[in-house]
Coordinates of C-alpha atoms and ligand atoms in Angstrom, one line a residue:
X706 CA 69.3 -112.7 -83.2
X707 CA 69.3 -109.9 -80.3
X708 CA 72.4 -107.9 -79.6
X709 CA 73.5 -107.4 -76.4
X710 CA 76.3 -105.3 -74.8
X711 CA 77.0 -105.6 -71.1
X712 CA 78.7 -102.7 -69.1
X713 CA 79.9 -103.7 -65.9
X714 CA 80.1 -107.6 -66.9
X715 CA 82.0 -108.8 -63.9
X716 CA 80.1 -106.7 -61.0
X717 CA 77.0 -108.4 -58.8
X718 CA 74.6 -106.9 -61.8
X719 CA 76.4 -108.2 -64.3
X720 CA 77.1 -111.4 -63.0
X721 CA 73.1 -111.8 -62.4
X722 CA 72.5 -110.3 -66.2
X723 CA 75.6 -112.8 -67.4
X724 CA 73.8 -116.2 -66.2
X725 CA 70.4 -114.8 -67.3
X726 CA 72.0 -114.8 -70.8
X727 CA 73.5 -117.4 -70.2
X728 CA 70.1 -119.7 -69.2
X729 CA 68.1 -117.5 -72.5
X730 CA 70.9 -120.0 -75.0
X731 CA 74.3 -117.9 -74.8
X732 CA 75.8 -117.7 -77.5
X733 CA 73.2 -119.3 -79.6
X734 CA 70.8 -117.1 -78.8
X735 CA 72.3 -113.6 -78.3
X736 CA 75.0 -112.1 -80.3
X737 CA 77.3 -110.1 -78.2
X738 CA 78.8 -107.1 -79.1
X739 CA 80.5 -105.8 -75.8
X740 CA 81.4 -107.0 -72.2
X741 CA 83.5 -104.9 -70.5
X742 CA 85.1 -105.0 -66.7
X743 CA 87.8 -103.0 -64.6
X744 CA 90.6 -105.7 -62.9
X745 CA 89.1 -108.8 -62.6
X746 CA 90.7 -109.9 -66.4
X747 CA 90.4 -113.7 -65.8
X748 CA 86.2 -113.5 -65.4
X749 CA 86.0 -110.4 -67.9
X750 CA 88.0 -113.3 -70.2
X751 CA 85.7 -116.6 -69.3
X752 CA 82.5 -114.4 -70.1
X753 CA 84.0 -113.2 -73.4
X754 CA 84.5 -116.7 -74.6
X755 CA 81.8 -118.3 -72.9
X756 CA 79.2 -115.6 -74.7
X757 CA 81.9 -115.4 -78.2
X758 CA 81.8 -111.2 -77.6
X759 CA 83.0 -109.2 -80.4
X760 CA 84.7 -106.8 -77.8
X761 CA 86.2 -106.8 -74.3
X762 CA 87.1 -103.8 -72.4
X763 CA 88.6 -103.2 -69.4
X764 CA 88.5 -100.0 -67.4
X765 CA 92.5 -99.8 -66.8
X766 CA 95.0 -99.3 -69.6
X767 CA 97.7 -101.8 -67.4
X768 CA 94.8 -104.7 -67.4
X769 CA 95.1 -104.9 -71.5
X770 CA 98.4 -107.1 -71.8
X771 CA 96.3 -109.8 -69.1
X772 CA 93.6 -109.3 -70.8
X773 CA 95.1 -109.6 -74.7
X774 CA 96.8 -113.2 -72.8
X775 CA 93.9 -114.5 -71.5
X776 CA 91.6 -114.2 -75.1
X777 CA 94.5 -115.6 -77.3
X778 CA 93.2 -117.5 -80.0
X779 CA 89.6 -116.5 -80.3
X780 CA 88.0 -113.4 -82.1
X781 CA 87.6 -111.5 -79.6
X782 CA 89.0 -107.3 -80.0
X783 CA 90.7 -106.3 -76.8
X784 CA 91.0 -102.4 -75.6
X785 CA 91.7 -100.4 -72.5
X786 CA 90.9 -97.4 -70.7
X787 CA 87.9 -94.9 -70.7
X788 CA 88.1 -94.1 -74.1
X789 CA 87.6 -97.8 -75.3
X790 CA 84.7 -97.6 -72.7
X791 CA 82.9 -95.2 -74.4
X792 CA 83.8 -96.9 -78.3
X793 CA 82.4 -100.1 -76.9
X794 CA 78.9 -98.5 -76.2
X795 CA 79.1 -96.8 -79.9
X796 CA 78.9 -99.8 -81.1
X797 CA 75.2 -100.8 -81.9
X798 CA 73.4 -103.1 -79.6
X799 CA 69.4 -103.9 -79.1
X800 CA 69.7 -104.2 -75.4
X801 CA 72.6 -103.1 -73.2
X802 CA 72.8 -103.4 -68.9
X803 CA 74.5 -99.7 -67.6
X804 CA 76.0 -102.0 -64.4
X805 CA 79.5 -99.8 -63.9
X806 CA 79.1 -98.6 -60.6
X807 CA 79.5 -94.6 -60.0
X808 CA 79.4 -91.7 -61.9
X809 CA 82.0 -93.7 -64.3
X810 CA 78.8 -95.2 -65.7
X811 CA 77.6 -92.0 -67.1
X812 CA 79.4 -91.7 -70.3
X813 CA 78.8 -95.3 -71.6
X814 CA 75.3 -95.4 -70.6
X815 CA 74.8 -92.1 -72.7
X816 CA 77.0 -93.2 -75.5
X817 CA 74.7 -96.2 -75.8
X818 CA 71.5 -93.9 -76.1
X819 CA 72.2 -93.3 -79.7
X820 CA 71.2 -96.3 -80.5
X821 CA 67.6 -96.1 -80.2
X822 CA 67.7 -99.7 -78.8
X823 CA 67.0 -99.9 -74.8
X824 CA 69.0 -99.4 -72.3
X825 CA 68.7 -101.3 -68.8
X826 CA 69.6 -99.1 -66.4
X827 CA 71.0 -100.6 -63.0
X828 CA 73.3 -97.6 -62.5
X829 CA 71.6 -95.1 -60.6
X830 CA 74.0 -92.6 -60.3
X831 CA 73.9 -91.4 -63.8
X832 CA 70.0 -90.2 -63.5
X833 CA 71.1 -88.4 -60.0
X834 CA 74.1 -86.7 -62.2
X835 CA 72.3 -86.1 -65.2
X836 CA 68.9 -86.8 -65.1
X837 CA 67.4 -84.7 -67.9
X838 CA 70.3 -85.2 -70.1
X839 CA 69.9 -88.9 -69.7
X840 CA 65.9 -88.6 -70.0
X841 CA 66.4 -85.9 -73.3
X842 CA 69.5 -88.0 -75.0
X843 CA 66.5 -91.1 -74.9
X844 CA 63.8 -89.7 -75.9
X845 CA 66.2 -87.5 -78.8
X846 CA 66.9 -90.8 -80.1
X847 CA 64.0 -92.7 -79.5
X848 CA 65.3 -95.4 -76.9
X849 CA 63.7 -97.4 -74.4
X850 CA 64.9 -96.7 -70.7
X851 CA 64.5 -99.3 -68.5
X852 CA 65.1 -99.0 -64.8
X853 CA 66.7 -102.1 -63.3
X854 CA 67.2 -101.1 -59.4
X855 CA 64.5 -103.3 -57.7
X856 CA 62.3 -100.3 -56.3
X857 CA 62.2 -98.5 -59.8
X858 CA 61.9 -101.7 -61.4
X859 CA 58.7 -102.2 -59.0
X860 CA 57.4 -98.8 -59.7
X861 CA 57.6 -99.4 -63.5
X862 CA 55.9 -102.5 -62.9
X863 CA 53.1 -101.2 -60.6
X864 CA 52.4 -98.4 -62.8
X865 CA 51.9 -100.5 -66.0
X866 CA 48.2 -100.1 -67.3
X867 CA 47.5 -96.7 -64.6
X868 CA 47.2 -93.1 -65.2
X869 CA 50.3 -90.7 -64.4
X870 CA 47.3 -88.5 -62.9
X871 CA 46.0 -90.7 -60.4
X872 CA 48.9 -91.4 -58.8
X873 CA 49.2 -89.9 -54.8
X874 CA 52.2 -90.8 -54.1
X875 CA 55.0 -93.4 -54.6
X876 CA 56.4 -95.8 -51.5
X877 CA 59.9 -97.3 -52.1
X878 CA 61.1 -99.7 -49.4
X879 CA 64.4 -99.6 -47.5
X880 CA 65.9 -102.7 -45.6
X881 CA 67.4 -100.6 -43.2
X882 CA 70.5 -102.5 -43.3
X883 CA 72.5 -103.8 -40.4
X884 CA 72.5 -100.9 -38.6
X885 CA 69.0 -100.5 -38.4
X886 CA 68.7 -100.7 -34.5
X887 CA 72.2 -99.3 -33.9
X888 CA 72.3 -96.7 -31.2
X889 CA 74.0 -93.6 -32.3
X890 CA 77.0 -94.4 -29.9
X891 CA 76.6 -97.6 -31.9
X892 CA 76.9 -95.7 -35.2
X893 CA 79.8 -93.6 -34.3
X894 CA 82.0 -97.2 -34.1
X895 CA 81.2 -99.0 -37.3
X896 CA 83.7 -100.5 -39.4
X897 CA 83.6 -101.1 -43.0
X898 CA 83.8 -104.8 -42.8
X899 CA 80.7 -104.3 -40.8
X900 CA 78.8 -102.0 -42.9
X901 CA 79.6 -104.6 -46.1
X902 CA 77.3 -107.4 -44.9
X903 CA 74.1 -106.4 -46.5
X904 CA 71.2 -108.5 -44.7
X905 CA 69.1 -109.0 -47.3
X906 CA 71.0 -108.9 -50.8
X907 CA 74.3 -109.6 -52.1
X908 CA 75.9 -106.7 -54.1
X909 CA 78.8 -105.1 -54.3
X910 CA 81.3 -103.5 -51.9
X911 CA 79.9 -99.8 -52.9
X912 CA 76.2 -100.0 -52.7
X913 CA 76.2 -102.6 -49.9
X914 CA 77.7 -99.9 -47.7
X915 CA 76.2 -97.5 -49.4
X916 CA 72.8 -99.6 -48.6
X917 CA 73.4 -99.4 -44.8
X918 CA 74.3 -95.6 -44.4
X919 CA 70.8 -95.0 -46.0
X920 CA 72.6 -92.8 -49.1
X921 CA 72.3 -95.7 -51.5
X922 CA 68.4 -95.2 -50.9
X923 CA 68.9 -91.3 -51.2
X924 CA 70.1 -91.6 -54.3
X925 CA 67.2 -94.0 -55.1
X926 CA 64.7 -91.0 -53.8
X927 CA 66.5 -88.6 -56.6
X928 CA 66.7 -91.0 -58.9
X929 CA 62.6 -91.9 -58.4
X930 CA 62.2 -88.3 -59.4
X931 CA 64.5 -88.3 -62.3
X932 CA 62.9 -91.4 -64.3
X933 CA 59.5 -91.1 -63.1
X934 CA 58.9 -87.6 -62.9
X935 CA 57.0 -87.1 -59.5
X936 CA 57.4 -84.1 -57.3
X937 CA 59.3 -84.6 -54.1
X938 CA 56.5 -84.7 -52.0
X939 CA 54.8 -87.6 -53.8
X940 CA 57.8 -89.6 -52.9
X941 CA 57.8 -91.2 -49.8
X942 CA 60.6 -93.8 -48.1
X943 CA 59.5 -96.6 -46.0
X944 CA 61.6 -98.9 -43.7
X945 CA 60.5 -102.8 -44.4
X946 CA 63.3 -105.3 -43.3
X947 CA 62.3 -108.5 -44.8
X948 CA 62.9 -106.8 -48.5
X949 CA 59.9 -108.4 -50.0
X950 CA 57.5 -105.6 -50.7
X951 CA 59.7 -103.8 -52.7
X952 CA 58.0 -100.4 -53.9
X953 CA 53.8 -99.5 -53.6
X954 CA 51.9 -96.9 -55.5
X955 CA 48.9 -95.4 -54.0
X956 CA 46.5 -94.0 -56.3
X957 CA 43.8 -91.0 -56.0
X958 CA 41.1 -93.3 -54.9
X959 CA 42.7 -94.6 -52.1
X960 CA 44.4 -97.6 -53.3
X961 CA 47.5 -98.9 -53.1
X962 CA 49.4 -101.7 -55.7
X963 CA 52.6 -103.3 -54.2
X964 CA 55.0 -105.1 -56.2
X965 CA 56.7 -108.1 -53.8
X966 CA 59.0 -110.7 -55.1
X967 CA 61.9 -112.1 -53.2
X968 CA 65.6 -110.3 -53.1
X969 CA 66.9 -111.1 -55.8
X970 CA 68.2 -109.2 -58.6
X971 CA 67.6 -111.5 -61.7
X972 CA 63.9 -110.6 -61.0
X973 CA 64.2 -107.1 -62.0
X974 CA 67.1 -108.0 -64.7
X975 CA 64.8 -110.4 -66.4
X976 CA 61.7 -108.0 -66.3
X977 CA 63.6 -105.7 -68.5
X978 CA 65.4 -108.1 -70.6
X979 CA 62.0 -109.7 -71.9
X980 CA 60.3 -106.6 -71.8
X981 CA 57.3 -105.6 -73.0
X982 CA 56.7 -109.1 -72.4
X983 CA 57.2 -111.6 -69.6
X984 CA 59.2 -114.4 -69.6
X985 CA 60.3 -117.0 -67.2
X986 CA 62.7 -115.8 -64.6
X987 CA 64.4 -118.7 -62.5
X988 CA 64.1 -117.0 -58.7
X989 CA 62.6 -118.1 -56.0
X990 CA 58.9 -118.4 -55.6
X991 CA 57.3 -116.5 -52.5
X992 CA 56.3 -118.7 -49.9
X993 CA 53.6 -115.9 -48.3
X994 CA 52.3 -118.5 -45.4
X995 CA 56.1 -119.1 -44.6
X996 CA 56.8 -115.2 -44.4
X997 CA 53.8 -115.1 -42.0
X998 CA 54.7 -111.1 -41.5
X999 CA 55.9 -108.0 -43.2
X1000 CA 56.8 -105.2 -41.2
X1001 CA 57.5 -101.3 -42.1
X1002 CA 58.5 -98.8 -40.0
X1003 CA 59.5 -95.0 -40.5
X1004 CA 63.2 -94.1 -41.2
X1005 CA 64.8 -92.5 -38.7
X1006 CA 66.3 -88.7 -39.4
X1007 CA 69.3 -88.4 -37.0
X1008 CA 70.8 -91.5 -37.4
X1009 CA 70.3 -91.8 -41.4
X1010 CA 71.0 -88.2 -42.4
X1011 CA 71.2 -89.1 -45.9
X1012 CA 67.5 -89.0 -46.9
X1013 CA 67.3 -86.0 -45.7
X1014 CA 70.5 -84.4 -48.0
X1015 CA 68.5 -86.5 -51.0
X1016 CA 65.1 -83.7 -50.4
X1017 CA 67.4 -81.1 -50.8
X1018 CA 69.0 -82.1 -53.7
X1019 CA 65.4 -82.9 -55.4
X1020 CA 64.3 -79.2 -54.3
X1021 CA 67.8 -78.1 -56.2
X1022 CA 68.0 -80.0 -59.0
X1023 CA 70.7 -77.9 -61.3
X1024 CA 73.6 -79.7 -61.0
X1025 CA 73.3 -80.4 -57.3
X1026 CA 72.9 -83.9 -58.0
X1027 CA 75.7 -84.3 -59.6
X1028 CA 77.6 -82.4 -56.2
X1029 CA 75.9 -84.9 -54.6
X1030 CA 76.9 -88.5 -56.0
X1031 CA 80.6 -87.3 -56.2
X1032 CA 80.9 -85.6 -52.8
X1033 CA 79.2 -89.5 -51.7
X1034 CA 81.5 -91.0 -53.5
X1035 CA 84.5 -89.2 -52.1
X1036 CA 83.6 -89.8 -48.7
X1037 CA 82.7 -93.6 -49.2
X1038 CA 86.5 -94.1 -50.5
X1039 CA 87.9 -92.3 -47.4
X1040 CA 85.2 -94.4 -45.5
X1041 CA 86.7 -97.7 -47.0
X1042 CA 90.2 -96.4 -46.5
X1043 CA 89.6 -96.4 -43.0
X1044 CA 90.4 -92.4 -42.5
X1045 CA 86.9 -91.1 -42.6
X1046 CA 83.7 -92.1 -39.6
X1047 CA 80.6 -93.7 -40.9
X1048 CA 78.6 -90.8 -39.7
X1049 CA 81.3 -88.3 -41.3
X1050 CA 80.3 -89.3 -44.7
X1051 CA 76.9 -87.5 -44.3
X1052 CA 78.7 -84.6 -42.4
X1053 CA 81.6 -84.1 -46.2
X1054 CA 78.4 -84.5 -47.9
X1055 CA 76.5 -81.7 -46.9
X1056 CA 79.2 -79.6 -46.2
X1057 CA 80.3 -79.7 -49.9
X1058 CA 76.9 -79.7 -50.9
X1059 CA 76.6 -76.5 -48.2
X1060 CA 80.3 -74.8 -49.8
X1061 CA 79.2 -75.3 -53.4
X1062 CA 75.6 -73.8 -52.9
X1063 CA 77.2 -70.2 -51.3
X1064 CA 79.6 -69.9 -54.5
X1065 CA 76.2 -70.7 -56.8
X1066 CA 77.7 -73.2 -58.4
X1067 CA 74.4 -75.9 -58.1
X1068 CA 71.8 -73.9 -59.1
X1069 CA 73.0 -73.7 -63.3
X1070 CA 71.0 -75.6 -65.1
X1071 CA 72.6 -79.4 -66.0
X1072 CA 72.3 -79.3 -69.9
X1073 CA 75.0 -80.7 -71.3
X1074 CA 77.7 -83.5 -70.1
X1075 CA 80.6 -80.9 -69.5
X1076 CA 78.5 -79.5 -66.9
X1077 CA 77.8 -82.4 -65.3
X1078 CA 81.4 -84.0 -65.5
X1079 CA 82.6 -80.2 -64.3
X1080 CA 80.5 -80.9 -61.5
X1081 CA 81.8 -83.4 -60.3
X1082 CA 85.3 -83.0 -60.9
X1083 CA 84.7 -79.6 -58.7
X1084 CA 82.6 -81.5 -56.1
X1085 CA 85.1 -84.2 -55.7
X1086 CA 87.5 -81.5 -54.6
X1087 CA 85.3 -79.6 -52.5
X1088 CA 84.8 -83.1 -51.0
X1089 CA 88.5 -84.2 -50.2
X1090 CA 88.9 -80.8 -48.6
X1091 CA 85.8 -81.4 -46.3
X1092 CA 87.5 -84.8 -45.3
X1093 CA 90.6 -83.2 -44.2
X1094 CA 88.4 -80.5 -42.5
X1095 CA 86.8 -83.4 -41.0
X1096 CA 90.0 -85.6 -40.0
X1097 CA 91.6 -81.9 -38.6
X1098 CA 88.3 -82.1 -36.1
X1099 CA 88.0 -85.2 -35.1
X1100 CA 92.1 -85.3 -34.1
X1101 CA 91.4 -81.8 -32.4
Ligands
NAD1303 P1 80.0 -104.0 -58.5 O1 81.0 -103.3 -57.7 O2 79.7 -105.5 -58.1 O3 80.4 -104.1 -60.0 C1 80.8 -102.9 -60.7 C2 81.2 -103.2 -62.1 O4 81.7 -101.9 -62.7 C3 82.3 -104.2 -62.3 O5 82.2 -104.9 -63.5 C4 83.6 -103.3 -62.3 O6 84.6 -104.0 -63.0 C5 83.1 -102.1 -63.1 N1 83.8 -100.9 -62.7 C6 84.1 -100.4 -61.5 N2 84.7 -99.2 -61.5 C7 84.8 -98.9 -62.8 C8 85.3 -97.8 -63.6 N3 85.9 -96.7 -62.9 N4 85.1 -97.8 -64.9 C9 84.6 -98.8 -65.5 N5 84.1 -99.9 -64.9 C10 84.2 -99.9 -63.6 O7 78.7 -103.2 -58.5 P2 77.2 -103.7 -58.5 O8 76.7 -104.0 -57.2 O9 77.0 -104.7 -59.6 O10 76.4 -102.3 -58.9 C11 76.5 -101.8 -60.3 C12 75.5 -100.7 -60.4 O11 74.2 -101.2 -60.2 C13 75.6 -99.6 -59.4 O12 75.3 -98.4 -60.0 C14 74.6 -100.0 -58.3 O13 74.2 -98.8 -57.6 C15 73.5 -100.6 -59.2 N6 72.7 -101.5 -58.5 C16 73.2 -102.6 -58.0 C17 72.4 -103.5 -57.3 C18 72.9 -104.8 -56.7 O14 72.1 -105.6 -56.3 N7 74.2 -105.1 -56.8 C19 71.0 -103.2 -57.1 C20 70.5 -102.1 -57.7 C21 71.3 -101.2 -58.4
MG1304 MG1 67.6 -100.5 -55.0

């Protein structure tokens, strides 16, 4: 019977990974060694006991009374806190979904590594903080990597059977979000509950907002690079609002293979939970004659800054990555707190990103985790300071 470990259980991913498992005979056919959540403890509980878990772990130390309550009377071990995190992913499991969202991911997903089993990876940022580390710890312990964000999923997919070699360049597709046609007067007035309502795909609060200031598909740019190894300039960013085509590779004689399936995240889940084969997947089925069209269009500079922050961070590399995700992350709390402009997330990003490259600090090479988590603690300061700089202007 396969093992299985879920991090993130209760997120959009793992929601999508949880009825997957759920469809492929539960707990009849999986045995599963961890599921772990932050404060939703009822659905952290039901998916516990609907899939008879040997762990569950919640991110929050205060959750663990709840969560001891609410698995009374089955088998299931109950822990707490980031610590208990990073024990769940020691324990052995063939396949385990990296779906914590942010640079809390990191540690786990590494943690898991060890293993030698595979490791699905839906959480981008840890190959933008640690890329090689993540790439080295894998191949140091002889696991499989498996990208799970749609575009990388497609790239995977589309490269299957080709030559590294031939490849000209890689094509991931952006949505463009709801803000796609904004003016930038437009821009300057968006709310949060606005920039939530993703018009494609349901995910969560973070990377939905993320998705419509365009830094969810910077990160996507870095982490294209990271997994994949192409240069920068091989990788290119295409607007397509219908989120069908997903990601194309064009190859040295002129040709170009798309992957296309319909927005929906069990496609790319299920890909790499039957991998190296294919298995049935229960999404929709493309009506092509229904879609009629599929339009792309070039992603605008000025209003989506973001991409633009994401070419300098590939030409860095280092630990300017790392700088990078945090300084994003800092700024998209302020930007959910209400206290920080959509378009002054981009501006505390590459200031911090500006600050930390005159002290030097970026250009060290990221080779082991203290670095990295150094990094960010530093950039997430750097980052709060260039959000007070920031609310200090815009009162002025
Ligand atoms: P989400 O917010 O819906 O879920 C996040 C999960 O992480 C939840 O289980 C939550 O309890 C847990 N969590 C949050 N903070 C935590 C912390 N500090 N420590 C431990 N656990 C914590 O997020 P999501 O949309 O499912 O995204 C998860 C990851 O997958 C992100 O890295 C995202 O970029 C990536 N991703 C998501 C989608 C999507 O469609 N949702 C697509 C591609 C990639
Ligand atoms: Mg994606």
């Amino acid at each position: 019977m396969r093992s299985i470990s879920i991090f993130g259980a209760t997120g959009s991913i793992g929601e999508s990974t949880f009825d997957l498992i759920m469809r492929g005979g539960g707990p009849e056919a999986f045995r599963t060694v961890a599921l772990t959540g932050a404060r939703n403890i009822n659905r952290l509980a039901e998916m516990a006991r609907a899939l008879r878990a040997e762990v569950a772990v919640t991110a929050h130390e205060d959750c663990l009374p709840a969560l001891r309550a609410a698995l009374a009377g089955t088998d299931t071990v109950c822990a707490a806190g980031q610590a208990a995190l990073a024990e769940a992913a020691d324990r052995p499991a063939d396949w385990v979904m990296s779906a914590i969202v942010g640079a809390a991911g990191l540690v786990p997903g590494l943690r898991a590594l060890r293993h030698g089993g595979t490791l699905a990876l839906a959480n981008k940022e840890s190959l933008v903080t640690a890329g090689p580390l993540l790439m080295a710890t894998a191949e140091q312990y002889g696991a499989t990597l498996l990208p799970v964000d749609s575009e990388h999923s497609a790239v995977f997919q589309a490269l299957a059977g080709e030559q590294k070699q031939a490849v000209e360049r890689v094509i991931i597709t952006a949505s463009g979000g709801p803000f796609r046609q904004f003016s930038m007067e437009q821009m300057r007035a968006i709310t949060p509950a606005q920039a939530v309502a993703h018009p494609n795909w349901s995910m969560g609060q973070r990377i939905s907002i993320d998705s419509a200031s365009m830094f969810n598909k910077a990160l996507e740019l870095i982490e294209t690079r990271e997994f994949f190894g192409f240069a920068p300039d091989q990788i290119e960013v295409i607007v397509h609002p219908q989120s069908i085509v997903h990601a194309l590779i064009g190859f040295c004689d002129g040709g170009i293979m798309a992957h296309l399936g319909p927005a929906d995240m069990r496609h790319a889940i299920g890909f790499a939970l039957h991998w190296p084969r294919r298995g049935p997947v229960p999404v929709e089925r493309l009506d092509l004659a229904r879609l009629a069209a599929l339009n792309f269009e070039a992603p605008d500079p000025a209003r989506f800054p973001a991409l633009r922050l994401a070419r300098d961070v590939m030409a860095l590399r280092g630990l300017s990555g790392a700088a990078f995700n945090a300084a994003k992350e800092i700024a998209l709390d302020h930007f959910i707190a209400g206290d920080l402009a959509f378009l002054g997330m981009a501006e505390v990003v590459e200031t911090t990103l500006a600050r930390l490259s005159r002290e030097n600090s970026l250009q060290i090479a990221a080779t082991t985790l203290d670095d990295v988590l150094d990094m960010d603690h530093l950039a997430r300061k750097t980052a709060t300071e260039a959000v007070k700089s920031w609310q200090q202007g815009s009162k002025a």
